């Protein structure tokens, strides 16, 4: 559903299904394989020692900086491909750090700065479809889920916007992001709103099915990260009847608050007020006193055990035959 106009606006392209298509043509333009490797467009085979195209047989989405210079690519396989990696992104280089760049900001920048409001999605095609529907203040994170580094005071998002609306897919993975988003909201003083799309849809599909007006209404009504977490935790729970489920939901939210930095006597007054307001909202939702909530958070902090997350398995890069 991507229009010809969008193809031109976002410079969408294609890498032929050939191990050395770009490597061979780069030589005629006086770009050595070493240069291609430095910018993440070529790799070197461990079997033969010869360079090969990093992207092949993929639709390409150039990632550009705010001066509209291409600095990286995202590639997506076509349906007939036998490559197990659906998406492939440029490795980090001296030009490109995925945590410091945003897809589409070169196009959305003026619209974002006008209202100081930015809508963040997790897919390149989501951004493209939003622009096709006239929604201009939209960007996407690059090859990763949004994290704390994206919303810190000196981050690119915070430099451009005062309000950040994160659009989560309606599938299970999007719903599981709730707790992670709450941690970001607690740790950083940021106006972070959450849109959870219905029916397992991603933004691209939702816009195609329901249009811009329905999407704009979801954005306008978006709760902040704490309220979203409360709504998610309490969904389907009768607080007066299901004490066990209610306690589990409360423990989950307090566990997230316990991970926030401890407040000292020298802590920023605004931060102390913000955390106090959060406790009052949780107290109201669960019918527990603020003093009990503070005591429980203190207990969770004092008995916390560091959890060592297992490293995610890395995709093994395919290579040309020796």
C-alpha positions in Angstrom: 0.0 0.0 0.0 3.0 2.4 -0.3 2.4 5.1 -2.9 4.8 6.2 -5.6 5.0 9.5 -3.9 6.1 7.9 -0.6 8.7 5.8 -2.4 10.2 9.0 -3.7 9.8 11.0 -0.4 11.4 8.2 1.7 13.9 7.1 -1.0 12.8 3.5 -0.8 14.9 1.2 -2.9 15.9 -2.4 -3.4 19.1 -4.5 -3.2 19.3 -7.1 -5.9 19.6 -10.7 -4.8 23.3 -10.9 -5.6 26.3 -11.4 -3.3 28.5 -8.8 -5.0 26.2 -6.4 -6.9 27.1 -3.4 -4.9 30.7 -4.4 -4.3 31.3 -4.7 -8.0 29.7 -1.4 -8.9 31.4 0.5 -6.1 34.7 -0.3 -7.7 33.7 1.6 -10.8 32.9 4.6 -8.6 36.2 4.4 -6.8 34.7 3.2 -3.5 36.9 0.4 -2.1 35.5 -2.6 -0.3 37.1 -1.2 2.9 34.9 1.9 2.6 31.8 -0.2 2.1 32.7 -2.2 5.2 33.2 1.0 7.2 29.7 2.3 6.5 28.1 -1.1 7.0 27.3 -2.0 3.3 29.7 -4.9 2.9 31.1 -7.7 5.0 34.0 -10.0 4.5 33.6 -13.8 4.2 35.4 -15.8 6.8 35.6 -18.6 4.4 37.1 -16.9 1.4 38.2 -13.5 2.7 36.3 -11.8 -0.1 33.9 -8.9 0.4 30.2 -9.4 -0.1 27.0 -7.2 0.0 25.6 -6.9 3.5 22.1 -6.3 2.0 20.8 -8.5 -0.8 17.3 -9.3 -2.0 15.7 -6.8 0.3 13.6 -3.7 0.1 15.7 -0.9 1.5 14.7 2.0 3.8 17.4 4.6 4.0 17.9 6.1 7.5 18.9 9.7 7.1 20.1 12.3 9.6 18.4 15.6 10.2 20.3 17.1 7.3 18.8 14.5 5.0 22.1 12.6 4.5 21.8 8.8 4.3 23.8 7.2 7.2 22.3 3.7 7.4 19.7 1.3 6.0 17.0 -1.0 7.1 16.2 -3.9 4.9 13.1 -6.2 4.7 12.9 -9.5 2.8 10.3 -10.1 0.2 7.7 -12.9 0.7 9.6 -15.4 -1.5 12.9 -15.1 0.4 14.4 -18.1 2.2 16.4 -15.8 4.6 15.2 -16.4 8.2 15.9 -12.8 9.2 12.8 -10.8 8.2 14.5 -7.5 9.0 18.2 -6.5 8.7 19.7 -3.2 9.8 23.0 -1.5 9.3 25.5 -2.2 11.9 26.6 0.7 14.1 29.3 2.8 12.5 31.1 6.1 13.1 28.1 7.7 11.3 25.3 5.7 12.8 24.2 4.7 16.3 20.7 3.2 16.4 19.9 4.5 19.9 20.7 8.1 18.8 18.9 8.2 15.5 15.2 8.2 14.5 13.8 7.1 11.2 11.8 9.8 9.4 12.9 12.7 11.6 14.4 14.4 8.6 10.9 14.6 7.1 8.9 15.0 10.4 11.2 17.6 12.1 9.3 20.8 11.2 5.9 19.3 12.1 7.3 18.0 15.4 8.9 21.3 16.4 5.6 23.2 15.6 3.7 21.4 18.3 6.6 19.9 20.4 4.8 16.6 20.1 6.2 13.5 18.5 4.6 10.1 17.8 7.0 7.2 18.0 6.3 3.9 16.2 8.4 0.7 15.9 8.4 0.1 12.1 9.5 2.0 9.0 6.3 1.1 7.1 4.2 2.4 10.0 5.9 5.8 9.6 5.4 5.8 5.9 1.8 4.9 6.1 1.2 7.6 8.7 2.6 10.3 6.4 0.4 9.0 3.6 -2.6 9.6 5.8 -1.5 13.2 6.6 0.1 12.5 10.0 3.4 14.3 9.8 4.9 14.3 13.3 5.7 10.6 13.2 9.1 8.8 13.5 10.3 5.3 14.3 13.1 3.9 16.4 15.9 2.2 14.4 16.2 -1.6 14.7 15.3 -1.6 18.4 12.5 -1.1 20.8 12.3 2.3 22.4 14.4 2.4 25.6 15.4 4.7 28.4 18.3 6.1 26.3 15.7 7.4 23.8 13.9 9.6 26.4 16.8 10.9 28.5 17.0 14.7 28.8 19.6 15.1 26.1 18.2 12.6 23.7 17.1 13.4 20.2 13.5 12.9 21.2 13.7 15.3 24.1 15.5 17.9 22.1 12.6 18.0 19.6 9.6 17.4 21.7 8.0 17.9 25.1 5.4 15.3 24.7 6.1 11.8 23.4 3.3 9.4 22.3 4.5 5.8 21.9 2.3 3.6 19.7 2.5 0.0 20.7 1.3 -2.8 18.4 -1.8 -4.6 19.5 -0.2 -8.0 19.6 1.2 -9.8 22.7 4.6 -8.3 22.2 3.2 -4.8 22.3 1.3 -5.6 25.5 4.4 -7.0 27.2 6.1 -3.7 26.6 3.9 -2.0 29.3 6.2 -2.7 32.2 9.3 -1.6 30.4 7.6 1.6 29.3 6.5 2.3 32.9 10.1 2.0 34.1 11.2 4.6 31.6 8.3 6.9 32.7 9.4 6.6 36.3 13.1 7.1 35.8 12.8 10.1 33.5 10.7 13.2 33.9 9.0 13.0 30.6 5.4 13.4 29.3 5.1 9.9 27.9 1.7 8.8 26.5 0.8 5.3 25.3 -1.4 4.2 22.5 -2.2 0.5 22.6 -3.7 -0.5 19.2 -6.7 -2.9 19.3 -7.1 -6.3 17.6 -3.4 -7.2 17.3 -2.9 -4.5 14.6 0.2 -2.5 14.0 0.0 1.2 13.0 0.3 0.5 9.2 -2.6 -2.0 9.3 -4.7 0.1 11.6 -4.4 3.2 9.4 -5.3 1.3 6.3 -8.3 -0.3 7.9 -9.7 2.6 10.0 -8.1 5.8 8.7 -6.4 8.9 10.1 -9.3 10.2 12.1 -9.7 7.1 14.2 -5.9 7.0 14.8 -5.9 10.7 15.7 -8.6 10.1 18.3 -6.5 7.3 19.9 -3.6 9.7 20.1 -5.6 12.5 21.6 -7.1 10.2 24.2 -3.8 8.4 25.0 -3.1 8.0 28.8 0.3 8.5 30.3 2.5 5.5 31.0 1.3 5.1 34.6 -2.4 5.2 33.7 -1.8 2.8 30.8 0.0 0.4 33.2 -2.8 0.6 35.7 -5.5 0.0 33.0 -3.5 -3.0 31.7 -2.9 -4.4 35.2 -6.5 -4.1 36.3 -8.1 -5.3 33.1 -10.7 -8.0 33.9 -10.0 -7.8 37.7 -12.8 -7.2 40.2 -10.9 -5.5 43.0 -13.7 -6.3 45.5 -13.8 -10.1 44.7 -10.5 -11.1 43.2 -8.1 -10.2 46.0 -5.3 -12.4 44.8 -5.2 -11.0 41.2 -5.5 -7.5 42.5 -2.5 -8.0 44.8 -0.5 -9.5 42.0 -1.2 -6.5 39.8 -0.3 -4.1 42.6 3.0 -6.0 43.3 3.9 -5.8 39.6 3.5 -2.0 39.6 5.2 -1.4 42.9 8.1 -3.6 41.7 8.6 -1.2 38.8 8.5 1.8 41.2 11.0 0.1 43.4 13.5 0.0 40.5 13.4 3.8 40.3 16.4 5.7 41.9 15.9 6.4 45.6 15.0 9.9 46.5 17.5 11.7 48.8 16.9 14.8 50.8 18.7 16.7 48.0 16.5 15.2 45.3 14.9 17.6 42.8 11.6 18.9 44.3 9.8 18.4 41.0 10.9 14.7 40.9 9.7 14.2 44.5 6.3 15.8 43.7 6.0 13.6 40.6 6.6 10.4 42.4 4.3 11.5 45.2 1.5 12.1 42.6 2.1 8.6 41.2 1.7 7.0 44.6 -1.6 8.9 45.1 -2.9 7.6 41.8 -1.9 4.0 42.6 -3.4 4.4 46.1 -6.7 5.6 44.6 -6.8 2.8 42.0 -6.2 -0.1 44.5 -7.7 1.4 47.7 -4.4 1.1 49.6 -3.0 3.9 51.8 0.0 5.8 50.5 2.0 4.9 53.7 1.4 1.2 53.0 2.6 1.6 49.5 5.7 3.4 50.6 6.5 0.7 53.1 6.1 -2.0 50.5 8.4 -0.2 48.0 11.0 0.1 50.7 10.7 -3.7 51.4 11.0 -4.5 47.7 14.1 -2.3 47.5 15.8 -3.8 50.5 15.3 -7.4 49.4 15.9 -6.8 45.7 18.2 -9.3 44.0 20.0 -8.4 40.8 18.6 -10.4 37.9 21.0 -11.4 35.2 19.3 -11.4 31.9 20.5 -14.0 29.4 22.0 -12.4 26.3 19.7 -12.5 23.3 20.8 -14.9 20.7 22.4 -13.2 17.7 21.5 -13.8 14.1 24.4 -15.7 12.4 25.2 -13.8 9.2 24.9 -15.8 6.1 27.8 -15.7 3.8 28.4 -16.4 0.1 29.7 -19.8 -0.8 33.5 -20.1 -0.6 
